[in-house]
Short mmCIF file of C-alpha atoms in Angstrom, two decimals:
data_model
loop_
_atom_site.label_atom_id
_atom_site.label_comp_id
_atom_site.label_asym_id
_atom_site.label_seq_id
_atom_site.Cartn_x
_atom_site.Cartn_y
_atom_site.Cartn_z
CA UNK A 1 -24.85 -8.48 7.42
CA UNK A 2 -26.40 -10.36 4.50
CA UNK A 3 -27.73 -7.14 2.97
CA UNK A 4 -24.29 -5.58 3.27
CA UNK A 5 -22.64 -8.56 1.54
CA UNK A 6 -25.19 -8.47 -1.31
CA UNK A 7 -24.39 -4.81 -1.95
CA UNK A 8 -20.85 -5.60 -3.11
CA UNK A 9 -19.92 -7.57 -6.26
CA UNK A 10 -18.68 -11.11 -5.60
CA UNK A 11 -15.83 -11.01 -8.14
CA UNK A 12 -12.82 -13.33 -7.99
CA UNK A 13 -9.14 -12.65 -8.68
CA UNK A 14 -7.13 -14.87 -11.05
CA UNK A 15 -4.05 -14.46 -13.25
CA UNK A 16 -6.37 -12.99 -15.92
CA UNK A 17 -7.37 -10.30 -13.43
CA UNK A 18 -3.68 -9.63 -12.83
CA UNK A 19 -3.09 -9.15 -16.56
CA UNK A 20 -6.10 -6.82 -16.76
CA UNK A 21 -4.69 -4.71 -13.90
CA UNK A 22 -1.31 -4.51 -15.68
CA UNK A 23 -3.00 -3.58 -18.96
CA UNK A 24 -4.92 -0.78 -17.26
CA UNK A 25 -1.75 0.45 -15.56
CA UNK A 26 0.06 0.46 -18.92
CA UNK A 27 -2.75 2.31 -20.71
CA UNK A 28 -3.00 4.90 -17.91
CA UNK A 29 0.72 5.67 -17.88
CA UNK A 30 0.86 5.63 -21.71
CA UNK A 31 -1.83 8.32 -21.85
CA UNK A 32 0.28 10.62 -19.65
CA UNK A 33 3.36 9.85 -21.79
CA UNK A 34 1.49 10.85 -24.96
CA UNK A 35 0.34 14.02 -23.25
CA UNK A 36 3.95 14.81 -22.36
CA UNK A 37 5.03 14.29 -25.99
CA UNK A 38 2.22 16.61 -27.15
CA UNK A 39 3.28 19.21 -24.55
CA UNK A 40 6.93 18.99 -25.67
CA UNK A 41 6.05 19.59 -29.31
CA UNK A 42 3.63 22.39 -28.48
CA UNK A 43 5.36 24.24 -25.64
CA UNK A 44 8.96 22.91 -25.91
CA UNK A 45 8.91 21.79 -22.27
CA UNK A 46 9.48 18.28 -20.92
CA UNK A 47 7.00 17.61 -18.11
CA UNK A 48 8.81 14.39 -17.15
CA UNK A 49 11.14 16.40 -14.93
CA UNK A 50 8.29 18.08 -13.06
CA UNK A 51 7.53 16.60 -9.62
CA UNK A 52 3.79 17.11 -10.01
CA UNK A 53 3.79 15.29 -13.36
CA UNK A 54 5.21 12.18 -11.71
CA UNK A 55 2.35 12.35 -9.20
CA UNK A 56 -0.25 12.72 -11.98
CA UNK A 57 1.31 9.90 -14.03
CA UNK A 58 1.32 7.63 -11.01
CA UNK A 59 -2.33 8.34 -10.20
CA UNK A 60 -3.40 7.89 -13.85
CA UNK A 61 -1.76 4.47 -13.95
CA UNK A 62 -3.59 3.34 -10.80
CA UNK A 63 -6.91 4.73 -12.03
CA UNK A 64 -6.41 2.89 -15.33
CA UNK A 65 -5.71 -0.39 -13.53
CA UNK A 66 -8.81 -0.09 -11.30
CA UNK A 67 -11.05 1.02 -14.19
CA UNK A 68 -9.90 -1.88 -16.41
CA UNK A 69 -10.57 -4.41 -13.64
CA UNK A 70 -13.99 -2.88 -13.05
CA UNK A 71 -15.08 -2.89 -16.72
CA UNK A 72 -13.46 -6.11 -17.95
CA UNK A 73 -13.72 -8.35 -14.88
CA UNK A 74 -16.22 -7.15 -12.27
CA UNK A 75 -19.05 -5.91 -14.51
CA UNK A 76 -18.74 -8.84 -16.91
CA UNK A 77 -18.73 -11.53 -14.23
CA UNK A 78 -21.08 -10.06 -11.60
CA UNK A 79 -23.27 -7.54 -13.44
CA UNK A 80 -22.40 -4.97 -10.74
CA UNK A 81 -20.03 -2.01 -10.55
CA UNK A 82 -16.86 -2.27 -8.48
CA UNK A 83 -17.84 -1.03 -5.03
CA UNK A 84 -16.18 -1.07 -1.62
CA UNK A 85 -17.07 -0.61 2.02
CA UNK A 86 -15.37 2.51 3.45
CA UNK A 87 -17.23 2.46 6.79
CA UNK A 88 -15.58 3.87 9.92
CA UNK A 89 -15.54 1.70 13.04
CA UNK A 90 -15.92 2.74 16.65
CA UNK A 91 -13.04 4.69 18.16
CA UNK A 92 -11.72 1.79 20.24
CA UNK A 93 -10.76 -0.08 17.07
CA UNK A 94 -8.33 2.68 16.10
CA UNK A 95 -6.72 2.48 19.55
CA UNK A 96 -5.89 -1.16 18.81
CA UNK A 97 -4.84 -1.13 15.16
CA UNK A 98 -2.44 1.84 15.20
CA UNK A 99 -0.16 0.48 17.99
CA UNK A 100 -0.27 -2.92 16.24
CA UNK A 101 0.85 -1.20 13.03
CA UNK A 102 3.63 0.71 14.81
CA UNK A 103 4.86 -2.57 16.30
CA UNK A 104 5.09 -4.18 12.88
CA UNK A 105 6.80 -1.05 11.47
CA UNK A 106 9.52 -1.40 14.15
CA UNK A 107 9.94 -5.15 13.47
CA UNK A 108 10.02 -4.47 9.73
CA UNK A 109 12.75 -1.84 10.16
CA UNK A 110 14.96 -4.27 12.07
CA UNK A 111 14.59 -7.07 9.49
CA UNK A 112 15.11 -4.69 6.56
CA UNK A 113 18.29 -3.34 8.21
CA UNK A 114 19.79 -6.86 8.03
CA UNK A 115 19.65 -6.85 4.20
CA UNK A 116 23.10 -5.87 2.83
CA UNK A 117 23.53 -2.49 1.12
CA UNK A 118 27.10 -3.16 -0.02
CA UNK A 119 28.84 -5.83 -2.09
CA UNK A 120 29.03 -6.66 -5.80
CA UNK A 121 25.27 -7.15 -6.26
CA UNK A 122 23.51 -5.41 -3.38
CA UNK A 123 25.87 -2.41 -3.44
CA UNK A 124 25.16 -1.41 -7.06
CA UNK A 125 21.47 -2.21 -6.74
CA UNK A 126 21.16 -0.17 -3.52
CA UNK A 127 23.01 2.78 -5.09
CA UNK A 128 20.66 2.67 -8.11
CA UNK A 129 17.62 2.39 -5.83
CA UNK A 130 18.65 5.30 -3.57
CA UNK A 131 19.38 7.53 -6.58
CA UNK A 132 15.97 6.68 -8.01
CA UNK A 133 14.29 7.53 -4.70
CA UNK A 134 16.16 10.84 -4.50
CA UNK A 135 14.82 11.83 -7.94
CA UNK A 136 11.27 11.07 -6.84
CA UNK A 137 11.45 13.01 -3.57
CA UNK A 138 12.74 16.49 -4.44
CA UNK A 139 9.55 18.31 -3.45
CA UNK A 140 8.36 17.48 0.10
CA UNK A 141 4.78 18.59 -0.66
CA UNK A 142 4.49 16.41 -3.76
CA UNK A 143 6.14 13.54 -1.89
CA UNK A 144 3.62 13.77 0.97
CA UNK A 145 0.62 14.03 -1.38
CA UNK A 146 1.86 11.06 -3.43
CA UNK A 147 2.99 8.82 -0.56
CA UNK A 148 0.54 9.73 2.19
CA UNK A 149 -2.69 10.34 0.26
CA UNK A 150 -2.60 8.91 -3.28
CA UNK A 151 -0.60 5.70 -2.73
CA UNK A 152 -2.61 4.45 0.29
CA UNK A 153 -5.94 5.03 -1.48
CA UNK A 154 -5.01 3.41 -4.80
CA UNK A 155 -2.81 0.62 -3.42
CA UNK A 156 -5.35 -0.47 -0.80
CA UNK A 157 -8.11 -0.58 -3.42
CA UNK A 158 -5.91 -2.79 -5.63
CA UNK A 159 -4.09 -5.03 -3.13
CA UNK A 160 -6.68 -5.42 -0.40
CA UNK A 161 -9.94 -4.45 -2.10
CA UNK A 162 -9.35 -6.27 -5.40
CA UNK A 163 -6.62 -8.90 -4.96
CA UNK A 164 -7.15 -10.04 -1.35
CA UNK A 165 -10.94 -9.82 -1.56
CA UNK A 166 -10.89 -11.52 -4.97
CA UNK A 167 -8.87 -14.43 -3.56
CA UNK A 168 -11.27 -14.77 -0.63
CA UNK A 169 -14.31 -14.64 -2.93
CA UNK A 170 -12.67 -17.47 -4.87
CA UNK A 171 -12.60 -19.62 -1.72
CA UNK A 172 -8.98 -19.11 -0.67
CA UNK A 173 -8.57 -19.26 3.11
CA UNK A 174 -8.43 -15.71 4.58
CA UNK A 175 -4.89 -16.05 6.01
CA UNK A 176 -3.61 -17.35 2.65
CA UNK A 177 -5.39 -14.53 0.78
CA UNK A 178 -3.75 -12.01 3.14
CA UNK A 179 -0.28 -13.54 2.65
CA UNK A 180 -0.62 -13.94 -1.14
CA UNK A 181 -1.78 -10.34 -1.66
CA UNK A 182 0.98 -9.09 0.68
CA UNK A 183 3.67 -10.97 -1.28
CA UNK A 184 2.38 -9.49 -4.55
CA UNK A 185 2.37 -6.09 -2.81
CA UNK A 186 6.02 -6.64 -1.85
CA UNK A 187 7.06 -7.82 -5.32
CA UNK A 188 5.73 -4.74 -7.11
CA UNK A 189 8.11 -2.58 -5.04
CA UNK A 190 10.87 -4.31 -7.06
CA UNK A 191 13.67 -4.09 -4.48
CA UNK A 192 14.61 -6.28 -1.47
CA UNK A 193 14.65 -3.41 1.06
CA UNK A 194 11.04 -2.43 0.49
CA UNK A 195 9.89 -6.01 -0.21
CA UNK A 196 10.26 -7.16 3.41
CA UNK A 197 8.47 -4.15 4.87
CA UNK A 198 5.71 -4.27 2.24
CA UNK A 199 4.99 -7.95 2.92
CA UNK A 200 4.95 -7.58 6.73
CA UNK A 201 2.94 -4.38 6.72
CA UNK A 202 0.68 -5.77 4.01
CA UNK A 203 -0.20 -8.65 6.34
CA UNK A 204 -1.30 -6.18 9.03
CA UNK A 205 -3.31 -4.16 6.51
CA UNK A 206 -4.87 -7.35 5.18
CA UNK A 207 -5.75 -8.56 8.67
CA UNK A 208 -7.41 -5.24 9.53
CA UNK A 209 -9.37 -5.30 6.26
CA UNK A 210 -10.48 -8.89 6.86
CA UNK A 211 -11.59 -8.19 10.43
CA UNK A 212 -13.32 -4.83 9.84
CA UNK A 213 -14.59 -5.42 6.26
CA UNK A 214 -13.74 -1.75 5.61
CA UNK A 215 -11.06 -0.38 3.28
CA UNK A 216 -10.98 2.91 5.20
CA UNK A 217 -8.91 1.47 8.06
CA UNK A 218 -6.07 -0.08 6.00
CA UNK A 219 -5.98 3.15 3.98
CA UNK A 220 -5.49 5.17 7.17
CA UNK A 221 -2.84 2.75 8.47
CA UNK A 222 -1.04 2.74 5.10
CA UNK A 223 -1.07 6.55 5.03
CA UNK A 224 0.26 6.65 8.61
CA UNK A 225 3.12 4.28 7.73
CA UNK A 226 4.04 6.32 4.65
CA UNK A 227 3.80 9.58 6.59
CA UNK A 228 6.27 8.25 9.17
CA UNK A 229 8.65 7.14 6.40
CA UNK A 230 8.31 10.46 4.59
CA UNK A 231 9.01 12.50 7.74
CA UNK A 232 12.01 10.32 8.57
CA UNK A 233 13.39 10.86 5.03
CA UNK A 234 12.81 14.62 5.16
CA UNK A 235 14.27 15.18 8.65
CA UNK A 236 16.84 12.40 9.09
CA UNK A 237 17.68 11.55 5.43
CA UNK A 238 16.89 7.87 6.06
CA UNK A 239 13.96 5.75 7.23
CA UNK A 240 15.39 4.61 10.56
CA UNK A 241 13.44 4.99 13.82
CA UNK A 242 16.54 3.77 15.66
CA UNK A 243 18.58 6.69 14.25
CA UNK A 244 15.76 9.19 14.81
CA UNK A 245 15.30 8.17 18.47
CA UNK A 246 19.05 7.60 19.01
CA UNK A 247 18.52 4.08 20.38
CA UNK A 248 19.75 0.60 19.47
CA UNK A 249 17.96 -1.25 16.67
CA UNK A 250 17.55 -4.11 19.16
CA UNK A 251 15.48 -1.82 21.40
CA UNK A 252 13.33 -0.90 18.40
CA UNK A 253 12.89 -4.63 17.64
CA UNK A 254 11.95 -5.47 21.25
CA UNK A 255 9.42 -2.63 21.50
CA UNK A 256 8.05 -3.63 18.09
CA UNK A 257 7.52 -7.28 19.05
CA UNK A 258 5.83 -6.35 22.37
CA UNK A 259 3.56 -3.75 20.73
CA UNK A 260 2.58 -6.01 17.86
CA UNK A 261 1.89 -9.15 19.91
CA UNK A 262 -0.05 -7.29 22.61
CA UNK A 263 -2.31 -5.36 20.27
CA UNK A 264 -2.63 -8.26 17.82
CA UNK A 265 -3.98 -10.34 20.72
CA UNK A 266 -6.35 -7.58 21.86
CA UNK A 267 -7.58 -6.93 18.31
CA UNK A 268 -8.05 -10.53 17.16
CA UNK A 269 -8.83 -12.45 20.36
CA UNK A 270 -10.38 -10.07 22.85
CA UNK A 271 -12.17 -7.48 20.77
CA UNK A 272 -15.34 -7.83 18.77
CA UNK A 273 -15.25 -5.30 15.93
CA UNK A 274 -18.24 -2.99 15.68
CA UNK A 275 -18.82 -0.87 12.61
CA UNK A 276 -21.68 1.00 11.04
CA UNK A 277 -21.86 1.15 7.28
CA UNK A 278 -22.14 4.55 5.63
#
C-alpha cells in the first residue's frame, strides 16, 4: 500500500488550483474558437453549428484544464507528473456499487422532480435550459460519445481525481472532501435541476473513489448514469424513470431508498474492497 501511495503525487487543491483549472478550460476552448474563426475565413463554413465540433470543443476545454493543473500545480509542488490509479477491482465490487448508484439515481429523480419548472423565474429559466439542451443533443451518436464516454472520463479526473483527492491530501476529512467536490460538481452544471442530481450522484462517485482508490469505478458509474439519461432522452423525450416504467414517482423513490441503503451498507460496512493495481 505504501509503495502505491508513493507512486502518485501528493498535491493539494486550493482556490489557486481552482483558478488554474478555469484558466486551462478557458485556453482550451479559446483555441477551438480561434480554429473556428480560421475555418470560417478559409472555407466560409461555421463549425459552431456542427455537433462534432461541440464535442471537440468540450474535450479541448477539459484537456486544457487538466494540463494546466498538471504543469502549474502538480509538477511545481510535488516534482511528479499528474498520475491516477485506474485499477479494476474484483467482480463482487461492481455488484455492490451499480445497484447503489441506481438507488441514488431514483432518489435524485424524485427530488429533482419537486423543483418547479413554471413560474416567473423557474419557468423562463427552465425554458432556456431545455432549449439549450435540445441544441446540444441533435445527433444521438455525438450525444452518447460526449455524455457517456468523454464527460465521465474528464469530469471524474477533475472532480474526484483532482478536487476531492486534493482536498483529502490537504487534510480535509474524507466525507467533507466528498461533499465539497460534489457541491462544486453540482454548481458547474449551472441550473437547479441538474444541481441536485449532480451533488447526490457526486457523493456516490466520491464514496466509491475513496473506498476503492481507483478512478476507473466512478468513471464507469458516471458513464452508466449518463447512458441511462441519454437513452431516456432519446426514447421518452425526458429523463424520467417513472414515466419510462409507467409507475408513480413515489414507487421510484421507495425503490431508490431501499436499493441505496441496502447496497451502501453492504459496500461500506460488510465488504472489504480488494483491488489489484495495473
